[in-house]
CSV table of N, CA, C and O and ligand atoms in Angstrom, one decimal:
chain,number,residue,atom,x,y,z
C,55,UNK,N,-18.2,-11.0,-20.3
C,55,UNK,CA,-17.0,-10.2,-20.6
C,55,UNK,C,-17.5,-8.8,-21.1
C,55,UNK,O,-18.3,-8.8,-22.0
C,56,UNK,N,-17.1,-7.7,-20.5
C,56,UNK,CA,-17.5,-6.4,-20.9
C,56,UNK,C,-16.5,-6.0,-22.1
C,56,UNK,O,-15.3,-6.1,-22.0
C,57,UNK,N,-17.1,-5.5,-23.2
C,57,UNK,CA,-16.3,-5.2,-24.3
C,57,UNK,C,-16.6,-3.8,-24.8
C,57,UNK,O,-17.7,-3.2,-24.5
C,58,UNK,N,-15.7,-3.2,-25.5
C,58,UNK,CA,-15.8,-1.8,-25.9
C,58,UNK,C,-15.5,-1.7,-27.4
C,58,UNK,O,-14.6,-2.4,-27.9
C,59,UNK,N,-16.2,-0.8,-28.1
C,59,UNK,CA,-15.8,-0.5,-29.5
C,59,UNK,C,-15.6,1.0,-29.5
C,59,UNK,O,-16.4,1.8,-28.8
C,60,UNK,N,-14.8,1.6,-30.3
C,60,UNK,CA,-14.6,3.0,-30.4
C,60,UNK,C,-15.9,3.7,-30.8
C,60,UNK,O,-16.6,3.3,-31.7
C,61,UNK,N,-16.2,4.8,-30.0
C,61,UNK,CA,-17.4,5.6,-30.3
C,61,UNK,C,-18.7,4.8,-30.2
C,61,UNK,O,-19.7,5.2,-30.8
C,62,UNK,N,-18.8,3.7,-29.5
C,62,UNK,CA,-20.0,3.0,-29.4
C,62,UNK,C,-20.2,2.7,-27.9
C,62,UNK,O,-19.3,2.7,-27.1
C,63,UNK,N,-21.4,2.3,-27.5
C,63,UNK,CA,-21.7,2.0,-26.2
C,63,UNK,C,-21.0,0.6,-25.8
C,63,UNK,O,-20.9,-0.2,-26.7
C,64,UNK,N,-20.5,0.5,-24.6
C,64,UNK,CA,-20.0,-0.8,-24.2
C,64,UNK,C,-21.0,-1.9,-24.2
C,64,UNK,O,-22.2,-1.6,-24.1
C,65,UNK,N,-20.7,-3.1,-24.4
C,65,UNK,CA,-21.6,-4.2,-24.5
C,65,UNK,C,-21.1,-5.4,-23.7
C,65,UNK,O,-19.9,-5.5,-23.4
C,66,UNK,N,-22.0,-6.3,-23.4
C,66,UNK,CA,-21.6,-7.5,-22.7
C,66,UNK,C,-21.6,-8.6,-23.6
C,66,UNK,O,-22.5,-8.8,-24.4
C,67,UNK,N,-20.5,-9.4,-23.6
C,67,UNK,CA,-20.4,-10.6,-24.4
C,67,UNK,C,-20.6,-11.8,-23.5
C,67,UNK,O,-19.8,-12.0,-22.6
C,68,UNK,N,-21.6,-12.5,-23.7
C,68,UNK,CA,-21.9,-13.7,-22.9
C,68,UNK,C,-21.6,-15.0,-23.7
C,68,UNK,O,-22.1,-15.2,-24.8
C,69,UNK,N,-20.7,-15.8,-23.1
C,69,UNK,CA,-20.4,-17.1,-23.8
C,69,UNK,C,-21.5,-18.1,-23.6
C,69,UNK,O,-21.9,-18.3,-22.5
C,70,UNK,N,-21.9,-18.7,-24.7
C,70,UNK,CA,-23.1,-19.6,-24.6
C,70,UNK,C,-22.7,-21.0,-24.3
C,70,UNK,O,-23.6,-21.9,-24.0
C,71,UNK,N,-21.4,-21.4,-24.2
C,71,UNK,CA,-21.0,-22.7,-23.9
C,71,UNK,C,-19.7,-22.8,-23.1
C,71,UNK,O,-19.0,-21.8,-23.2
C,72,UNK,N,-19.5,-23.9,-22.5
C,72,UNK,CA,-18.2,-24.1,-21.8
C,72,UNK,C,-17.0,-23.9,-22.7
C,72,UNK,O,-16.0,-23.3,-22.4
C,73,UNK,N,-17.1,-24.5,-23.9
C,73,UNK,CA,-16.0,-24.5,-24.8
C,73,UNK,C,-15.7,-23.1,-25.3
C,73,UNK,O,-14.6,-22.7,-25.5
C,74,UNK,N,-16.8,-22.3,-25.5
C,74,UNK,CA,-16.5,-20.9,-25.9
C,74,UNK,C,-15.8,-20.1,-24.8
C,74,UNK,O,-14.9,-19.3,-25.1
C,75,UNK,N,-16.3,-20.3,-23.6
C,75,UNK,CA,-15.6,-19.6,-22.4
C,75,UNK,C,-14.2,-20.0,-22.3
C,75,UNK,O,-13.3,-19.2,-22.0
C,76,UNK,N,-13.9,-21.3,-22.4
C,76,UNK,CA,-12.6,-21.8,-22.3
C,76,UNK,C,-11.7,-21.3,-23.4
C,76,UNK,O,-10.5,-20.9,-23.2
C,77,UNK,N,-12.2,-21.2,-24.6
C,77,UNK,CA,-11.4,-20.7,-25.8
C,77,UNK,C,-11.1,-19.2,-25.5
C,77,UNK,O,-10.0,-18.7,-25.7
C,78,UNK,N,-12.1,-18.5,-25.0
C,78,UNK,CA,-11.9,-17.0,-24.8
C,78,UNK,C,-10.9,-16.8,-23.7
C,78,UNK,O,-10.0,-15.9,-23.8
C,79,UNK,N,-10.9,-17.7,-22.7
C,79,UNK,CA,-9.8,-17.6,-21.6
C,79,UNK,C,-8.4,-17.8,-22.2
C,79,UNK,O,-7.5,-17.1,-21.9
C,80,UNK,N,-8.3,-18.9,-23.0
C,80,UNK,CA,-7.0,-19.2,-23.5
C,80,UNK,C,-6.5,-18.2,-24.5
C,80,UNK,O,-5.3,-17.8,-24.5
C,81,UNK,N,-7.4,-17.6,-25.3
C,81,UNK,CA,-7.1,-16.6,-26.3
C,81,UNK,C,-6.6,-15.3,-25.5
C,81,UNK,O,-5.7,-14.6,-25.9
C,82,UNK,N,-7.3,-15.1,-24.4
C,82,UNK,CA,-6.9,-13.9,-23.6
C,82,UNK,C,-5.5,-14.1,-23.0
C,82,UNK,O,-4.7,-13.2,-23.0
C,83,UNK,N,-5.2,-15.3,-22.5
C,83,UNK,CA,-3.9,-15.6,-22.0
C,83,UNK,C,-2.8,-15.4,-23.1
C,83,UNK,O,-1.8,-14.8,-22.8
C,84,UNK,N,-3.1,-15.9,-24.2
C,84,UNK,CA,-2.2,-15.8,-25.4
C,84,UNK,C,-1.9,-14.4,-25.7
C,84,UNK,O,-0.8,-13.9,-25.9
C,85,UNK,N,-3.0,-13.6,-25.8
C,85,UNK,CA,-2.9,-12.1,-26.1
C,85,UNK,C,-2.1,-11.4,-25.0
C,85,UNK,O,-1.2,-10.5,-25.3
C,86,UNK,N,-2.3,-11.8,-23.8
C,86,UNK,CA,-1.6,-11.1,-22.6
C,86,UNK,C,-0.1,-11.4,-22.7
C,86,UNK,O,0.7,-10.5,-22.6
C,87,UNK,N,0.2,-12.7,-23.0
C,87,UNK,CA,1.6,-13.1,-23.1
C,87,UNK,C,2.3,-12.4,-24.3
C,87,UNK,O,3.4,-11.9,-24.2
C,88,UNK,N,1.6,-12.3,-25.4
C,88,UNK,CA,2.1,-11.6,-26.6
C,88,UNK,C,2.3,-10.1,-26.3
C,88,UNK,O,3.4,-9.6,-26.7
C,89,UNK,N,1.4,-9.5,-25.6
C,89,UNK,CA,1.5,-8.1,-25.3
C,89,UNK,C,2.6,-7.8,-24.3
C,89,UNK,O,3.3,-6.8,-24.4
C,90,UNK,N,3.0,-8.8,-23.5
C,90,UNK,CA,4.1,-8.7,-22.5
C,90,UNK,C,5.4,-9.0,-23.2
C,90,UNK,O,6.5,-8.9,-22.5
C,91,UNK,N,5.4,-9.3,-24.5
C,91,UNK,CA,6.7,-9.7,-25.2
C,91,UNK,C,7.1,-11.1,-24.8
C,91,UNK,O,8.2,-11.5,-24.9
C,92,UNK,N,6.1,-11.9,-24.3
C,92,UNK,CA,6.4,-13.3,-24.0
C,92,UNK,C,5.7,-14.3,-24.8
C,92,UNK,O,5.2,-15.3,-24.4
C,93,UNK,N,5.5,-13.9,-26.1
C,93,UNK,CA,4.8,-14.8,-27.1
C,93,UNK,C,5.5,-16.1,-27.3
C,93,UNK,O,4.8,-17.0,-27.9
C,94,UNK,N,6.7,-16.3,-26.9
C,94,UNK,CA,7.4,-17.5,-27.0
C,94,UNK,C,6.9,-18.6,-26.0
C,94,UNK,O,7.2,-19.8,-26.2
C,95,UNK,N,6.1,-18.1,-25.0
C,95,UNK,CA,5.6,-19.1,-24.0
C,95,UNK,C,4.3,-19.7,-24.6
C,95,UNK,O,3.2,-19.2,-24.4
C,96,UNK,N,4.5,-20.8,-25.2
C,96,UNK,CA,3.4,-21.4,-26.0
C,96,UNK,C,2.8,-22.7,-25.4
C,96,UNK,O,1.8,-23.1,-25.9
C,97,UNK,N,3.5,-23.2,-24.5
C,97,UNK,CA,3.1,-24.6,-24.0
C,97,UNK,C,2.0,-24.5,-23.0
C,97,UNK,O,2.0,-23.8,-22.0
C,98,UNK,N,0.9,-25.3,-23.2
C,98,UNK,CA,-0.2,-25.4,-22.3
C,98,UNK,C,-0.3,-26.8,-21.7
C,98,UNK,O,-0.4,-27.8,-22.5
C,99,UNK,N,-0.1,-27.0,-20.4
C,99,UNK,CA,-0.2,-28.3,-19.8
C,99,UNK,C,-1.6,-28.6,-19.5
C,99,UNK,O,-2.4,-27.8,-18.9
C,100,UNK,N,-2.1,-29.8,-20.0
C,100,UNK,CA,-3.5,-30.2,-19.9
C,100,UNK,C,-3.6,-31.6,-19.4
C,100,UNK,O,-3.0,-32.5,-20.0
C,101,UNK,N,-4.3,-31.8,-18.3
C,101,UNK,CA,-4.4,-33.2,-17.8
C,101,UNK,C,-5.1,-34.1,-18.8
C,101,UNK,O,-6.0,-33.6,-19.5
C,102,UNK,N,-4.7,-35.3,-18.9
C,102,UNK,CA,-5.4,-36.2,-19.9
C,102,UNK,C,-6.9,-36.5,-19.6
C,102,UNK,O,-7.6,-36.9,-20.5
C,103,UNK,N,-7.3,-36.2,-18.4
C,103,UNK,CA,-8.7,-36.3,-18.1
C,103,UNK,C,-9.5,-35.1,-18.3
C,103,UNK,O,-10.7,-35.0,-18.0
C,104,UNK,N,-8.9,-34.0,-18.9
C,104,UNK,CA,-9.6,-32.8,-19.1
C,104,UNK,C,-10.7,-33.0,-20.2
C,104,UNK,O,-10.6,-33.9,-21.0
C,105,UNK,N,-11.6,-32.1,-20.2
C,105,UNK,CA,-12.7,-32.1,-21.2
C,105,UNK,C,-12.0,-32.1,-22.6
C,105,UNK,O,-11.0,-31.4,-22.8
C,106,UNK,N,-12.6,-32.8,-23.5
C,106,UNK,CA,-12.0,-33.0,-24.8
C,106,UNK,C,-11.8,-31.7,-25.6
C,106,UNK,O,-10.9,-31.6,-26.4
C,107,UNK,N,-12.6,-30.7,-25.2
C,107,UNK,CA,-12.4,-29.4,-25.9
C,107,UNK,C,-11.2,-28.7,-25.5
C,107,UNK,O,-10.7,-27.7,-26.2
C,108,UNK,N,-10.6,-29.0,-24.3
C,108,UNK,CA,-9.5,-28.3,-23.8
C,108,UNK,C,-8.3,-28.2,-24.8
C,108,UNK,O,-7.8,-27.1,-25.1
C,109,UNK,N,-7.8,-29.4,-25.2
C,109,UNK,CA,-6.7,-29.3,-26.2
C,109,UNK,C,-7.1,-28.6,-27.5
C,109,UNK,O,-6.2,-27.9,-28.1
C,110,UNK,N,-8.3,-28.8,-27.9
C,110,UNK,CA,-8.7,-28.2,-29.2
C,110,UNK,C,-8.7,-26.7,-29.0
C,110,UNK,O,-8.2,-25.9,-29.9
C,111,UNK,N,-9.2,-26.2,-27.9
C,111,UNK,CA,-9.2,-24.7,-27.7
C,111,UNK,C,-7.8,-24.2,-27.5
C,111,UNK,O,-7.5,-23.1,-28.1
C,112,UNK,N,-6.9,-24.9,-26.9
C,112,UNK,CA,-5.6,-24.5,-26.7
C,112,UNK,C,-4.9,-24.4,-28.1
C,112,UNK,O,-4.2,-23.4,-28.4
C,113,UNK,N,-5.1,-25.4,-28.9
C,113,UNK,CA,-4.5,-25.4,-30.2
C,113,UNK,C,-5.1,-24.2,-31.0
C,113,UNK,O,-4.3,-23.5,-31.7
C,114,UNK,N,-6.4,-24.0,-31.0
C,114,UNK,CA,-7.0,-22.8,-31.7
C,114,UNK,C,-6.4,-21.5,-31.2
C,114,UNK,O,-6.4,-20.5,-32.0
C,115,UNK,N,-6.0,-21.5,-29.9
C,115,UNK,CA,-5.5,-20.2,-29.3
C,115,UNK,C,-4.0,-20.1,-29.6
C,115,UNK,O,-3.3,-19.2,-29.1
C,116,UNK,N,-3.4,-21.0,-30.4
C,116,UNK,CA,-2.0,-20.9,-30.8
C,116,UNK,C,-1.1,-21.5,-29.9
C,116,UNK,O,0.1,-21.2,-29.9
C,117,UNK,N,-1.5,-22.4,-29.0
C,117,UNK,CA,-0.7,-23.1,-28.0
C,117,UNK,C,-0.3,-24.5,-28.5
C,117,UNK,O,-0.9,-25.1,-29.3
C,118,UNK,N,0.8,-24.9,-27.9
C,118,UNK,CA,1.2,-26.3,-28.0
C,118,UNK,C,0.8,-27.1,-26.8
C,118,UNK,O,0.9,-26.5,-25.7
C,119,UNK,N,0.3,-28.3,-26.9
C,119,UNK,CA,-0.3,-29.0,-25.8
C,119,UNK,C,0.6,-30.0,-25.3
C,119,UNK,O,1.1,-30.9,-26.0
C,120,UNK,N,0.9,-30.0,-23.9
C,120,UNK,CA,1.6,-31.1,-23.3
C,120,UNK,C,0.6,-31.8,-22.4
C,120,UNK,O,0.2,-31.2,-21.4
C,121,UNK,N,0.3,-33.0,-22.6
C,121,UNK,CA,-0.6,-33.7,-21.7
C,121,UNK,C,0.0,-34.0,-20.4
C,121,UNK,O,1.3,-34.3,-20.3
C,122,UNK,N,-0.7,-34.0,-19.3
C,122,UNK,CA,-0.3,-34.4,-18.0
C,122,UNK,C,-1.0,-35.7,-17.6
C,122,UNK,O,-2.2,-35.8,-17.8
C,123,UNK,N,-0.2,-36.6,-17.1
C,123,UNK,CA,-0.7,-37.9,-16.7
C,123,UNK,C,-1.7,-37.8,-15.6
C,123,UNK,O,-1.6,-36.9,-14.8
C,124,UNK,N,-2.7,-38.8,-15.6
C,124,UNK,CA,-3.7,-38.8,-14.5
C,124,UNK,C,-3.8,-40.2,-14.0
C,124,UNK,O,-3.3,-41.2,-14.7
C,125,UNK,N,-4.4,-40.4,-12.8
C,125,UNK,CA,-4.6,-41.8,-12.3
C,125,UNK,C,-5.9,-42.3,-12.9
C,125,UNK,O,-6.6,-41.7,-13.7
C,126,UNK,N,-6.3,-43.5,-12.5
C,126,UNK,CA,-7.5,-44.1,-13.1
C,126,UNK,C,-8.8,-43.4,-12.7
C,126,UNK,O,-9.8,-43.6,-13.3
C,127,UNK,N,-8.7,-42.5,-11.7
C,127,UNK,CA,-9.9,-41.7,-11.4
C,127,UNK,C,-9.9,-40.3,-12.1
C,127,UNK,O,-10.8,-39.5,-11.9
C,128,UNK,N,-8.8,-40.0,-12.8
C,128,UNK,CA,-8.7,-38.8,-13.5
C,128,UNK,C,-8.0,-37.7,-12.7
C,128,UNK,O,-7.9,-36.5,-13.1
C,129,UNK,N,-7.5,-38.1,-11.5
C,129,UNK,CA,-6.7,-37.1,-10.7
C,129,UNK,C,-5.4,-36.9,-11.3
C,129,UNK,O,-4.7,-37.8,-11.8
C,130,UNK,N,-4.9,-35.6,-11.3
C,130,UNK,CA,-3.6,-35.3,-11.9
C,130,UNK,C,-2.5,-36.0,-11.2
C,130,UNK,O,-2.5,-36.0,-9.9
C,131,UNK,N,-1.6,-36.5,-11.9
C,131,UNK,CA,-0.3,-37.1,-11.4
C,131,UNK,C,0.6,-35.9,-11.0
C,131,UNK,O,1.2,-35.3,-11.9
C,132,UNK,N,0.7,-35.6,-9.7
C,132,UNK,CA,1.4,-34.4,-9.3
C,132,UNK,C,2.9,-34.5,-9.7
C,132,UNK,O,3.5,-33.5,-10.0
C,133,UNK,N,3.5,-35.7,-9.6
C,133,UNK,CA,4.9,-35.9,-10.0
C,133,UNK,C,5.1,-35.5,-11.4
C,133,UNK,O,6.1,-34.8,-11.8
C,134,UNK,N,4.2,-36.0,-12.3
C,134,UNK,CA,4.4,-35.7,-13.8
C,134,UNK,C,4.1,-34.2,-14.0
C,134,UNK,O,4.8,-33.6,-14.8
C,135,UNK,N,3.1,-33.6,-13.3
C,135,UNK,CA,2.9,-32.2,-13.5
C,135,UNK,C,4.1,-31.4,-13.1
C,135,UNK,O,4.5,-30.5,-13.9
C,136,UNK,N,4.7,-31.7,-11.9
C,136,UNK,CA,5.9,-30.9,-11.5
C,136,UNK,C,7.0,-31.1,-12.5
C,136,UNK,O,7.7,-30.1,-12.8
C,137,UNK,N,7.2,-32.3,-13.0
C,137,UNK,CA,8.2,-32.5,-14.0
C,137,UNK,C,8.0,-31.7,-15.3
C,137,UNK,O,9.0,-31.1,-15.8
C,138,UNK,N,6.8,-31.6,-15.7
C,138,UNK,CA,6.5,-30.9,-16.9
C,138,UNK,C,6.6,-29.4,-16.7
C,138,UNK,O,7.1,-28.6,-17.6
C,139,UNK,N,6.2,-28.9,-15.5
C,139,UNK,CA,6.4,-27.5,-15.2
C,139,UNK,C,7.9,-27.2,-15.2
C,139,UNK,O,8.4,-26.2,-15.7
C,140,UNK,N,8.7,-28.1,-14.6
C,140,UNK,CA,10.2,-27.9,-14.6
C,140,UNK,C,10.8,-27.9,-16.0
C,140,UNK,O,11.5,-27.0,-16.4
C,141,UNK,N,10.4,-28.9,-16.8
C,141,UNK,CA,10.9,-29.0,-18.1
C,141,UNK,C,10.6,-27.7,-18.9
C,141,UNK,O,11.5,-27.1,-19.6
C,142,UNK,N,9.4,-27.2,-18.9
C,142,UNK,CA,9.0,-26.1,-19.7
C,142,UNK,C,9.4,-24.8,-19.1
C,142,UNK,O,9.5,-23.8,-19.8
C,143,UNK,N,9.6,-24.8,-17.8
C,143,UNK,CA,10.2,-23.6,-17.1
C,143,UNK,C,11.6,-23.4,-17.6
C,143,UNK,O,12.1,-22.3,-17.9
C,144,UNK,N,12.4,-24.5,-17.6
C,144,UNK,CA,13.8,-24.4,-18.0
C,144,UNK,C,13.9,-24.0,-19.5
C,144,UNK,O,14.8,-23.3,-19.9
C,145,UNK,N,12.8,-24.4,-20.3
C,145,UNK,CA,12.8,-24.0,-21.7
C,145,UNK,C,12.1,-22.7,-21.9
C,145,UNK,O,11.9,-22.3,-23.0
C,146,UNK,N,11.9,-22.0,-20.8
C,146,UNK,CA,11.3,-20.6,-20.8
C,146,UNK,C,9.9,-20.7,-21.5
C,146,UNK,O,9.6,-19.8,-22.3
C,147,UNK,N,9.2,-21.8,-21.3
C,147,UNK,CA,7.8,-21.9,-21.9
C,147,UNK,C,7.8,-22.2,-23.4
C,147,UNK,O,6.8,-22.2,-24.0
C,148,UNK,N,9.0,-22.5,-23.9
C,148,UNK,CA,9.0,-22.8,-25.4
C,148,UNK,C,8.8,-24.3,-25.6
C,148,UNK,O,9.3,-25.2,-25.0
C,149,UNK,N,7.9,-24.6,-26.6
C,149,UNK,CA,7.8,-25.9,-27.1
C,149,UNK,C,8.6,-26.1,-28.4
C,149,UNK,O,9.2,-25.1,-28.8
C,150,UNK,N,8.5,-27.3,-28.9
C,150,UNK,CA,9.2,-27.5,-30.2
C,150,UNK,C,8.2,-27.1,-31.3
C,150,UNK,O,7.0,-27.4,-31.2
C,151,UNK,N,8.8,-26.4,-32.3
C,151,UNK,CA,8.0,-25.9,-33.4
C,151,UNK,C,7.1,-26.9,-34.0
C,151,UNK,O,7.6,-28.0,-34.4
C,152,UNK,N,5.9,-26.6,-34.2
C,152,UNK,CA,5.0,-27.4,-35.0
C,152,UNK,C,4.5,-28.7,-34.3
C,152,UNK,O,3.9,-29.5,-34.9
C,153,UNK,N,4.8,-28.9,-33.1
C,153,UNK,CA,4.5,-30.1,-32.4
C,153,UNK,C,3.3,-29.9,-31.5
C,153,UNK,O,3.1,-28.9,-30.8
C,154,UNK,N,2.4,-30.9,-31.5
C,154,UNK,CA,1.3,-31.0,-30.5
C,154,UNK,C,1.4,-32.4,-30.0
C,154,UNK,O,1.3,-33.4,-30.7
C,155,UNK,N,1.5,-32.5,-28.7
C,155,UNK,CA,1.8,-33.8,-28.1
C,155,UNK,C,0.6,-34.5,-27.5
C,155,UNK,O,0.7,-35.5,-26.8
C,156,UNK,N,-0.6,-34.0,-27.9
C,156,UNK,CA,-1.7,-34.6,-27.3
C,156,UNK,C,-1.8,-36.1,-27.6
C,156,UNK,O,-1.7,-36.5,-28.8
C,157,UNK,N,-1.9,-37.0,-26.6
C,157,UNK,CA,-2.0,-38.4,-26.9
C,157,UNK,C,-0.7,-39.1,-27.0
C,157,UNK,O,-0.6,-40.3,-27.2
C,158,UNK,N,0.4,-38.3,-26.9
C,158,UNK,CA,1.8,-39.0,-27.2
C,158,UNK,C,2.2,-39.7,-25.9
C,158,UNK,O,3.1,-40.5,-26.0
C,159,UNK,N,1.6,-39.5,-24.8
C,159,UNK,CA,2.0,-40.2,-23.6
C,159,UNK,C,3.3,-39.7,-23.0
C,159,UNK,O,4.0,-40.5,-22.2
C,160,UNK,N,3.8,-38.6,-23.4
C,160,UNK,CA,5.1,-38.0,-23.0
C,160,UNK,C,5.2,-38.0,-21.4
C,160,UNK,O,4.3,-37.5,-20.8
R,457,PLP,C1,-13.6,-26.6,-19.4
R,457,PLP,C2,-14.8,-27.0,-20.2
R,457,PLP,N1,-14.8,-26.9,-21.5
R,457,PLP,C3,-15.9,-27.3,-22.2
R,457,PLP,C4,-17.0,-27.8,-21.7
R,457,PLP,C5,-18.2,-28.2,-22.6
R,457,PLP,O1,-19.2,-27.3,-22.4
R,457,PLP,P1,-20.1,-27.0,-23.7
R,457,PLP,O2,-20.7,-28.3,-24.1
R,457,PLP,O3,-21.2,-26.1,-23.0
R,457,PLP,O4,-19.3,-26.3,-24.7
R,457,PLP,C6,-17.1,-27.9,-20.3
R,457,PLP,C7,-18.3,-28.4,-19.6
R,457,PLP,O5,-18.4,-28.6,-18.4
R,457,PLP,C8,-16.0,-27.5,-19.5
R,457,PLP,O6,-16.0,-27.6,-18.2
């Protein structure tokens, strides 16, 4: 990631781990939505088979996590994914305040 500081040379920021890169991506998405005036869009859909750092990074980036069901091989349950997209689209990306549903089996 190329970064700039006022009156300084630009520099490259290299993420040393998958979790750092994933957090940086989610924080970037959050900042982008905030800057667009869409900070209310807080829900992040994450498959239950995702790397364990995914929900942690999403939470650290200020998001609420909605798990998406998977089959025994870890493949995303497309029906559940579509349902969750529809539910949170209708809610305009809003989750319920203070809730994190990781592991709730919703
Ligand atoms: C999305 C994601 N997050 C986190 C990790 C964990 O990587 P690390 O142990 O380098 O933080 C991986 C590793 O593949 C990954 O794919």
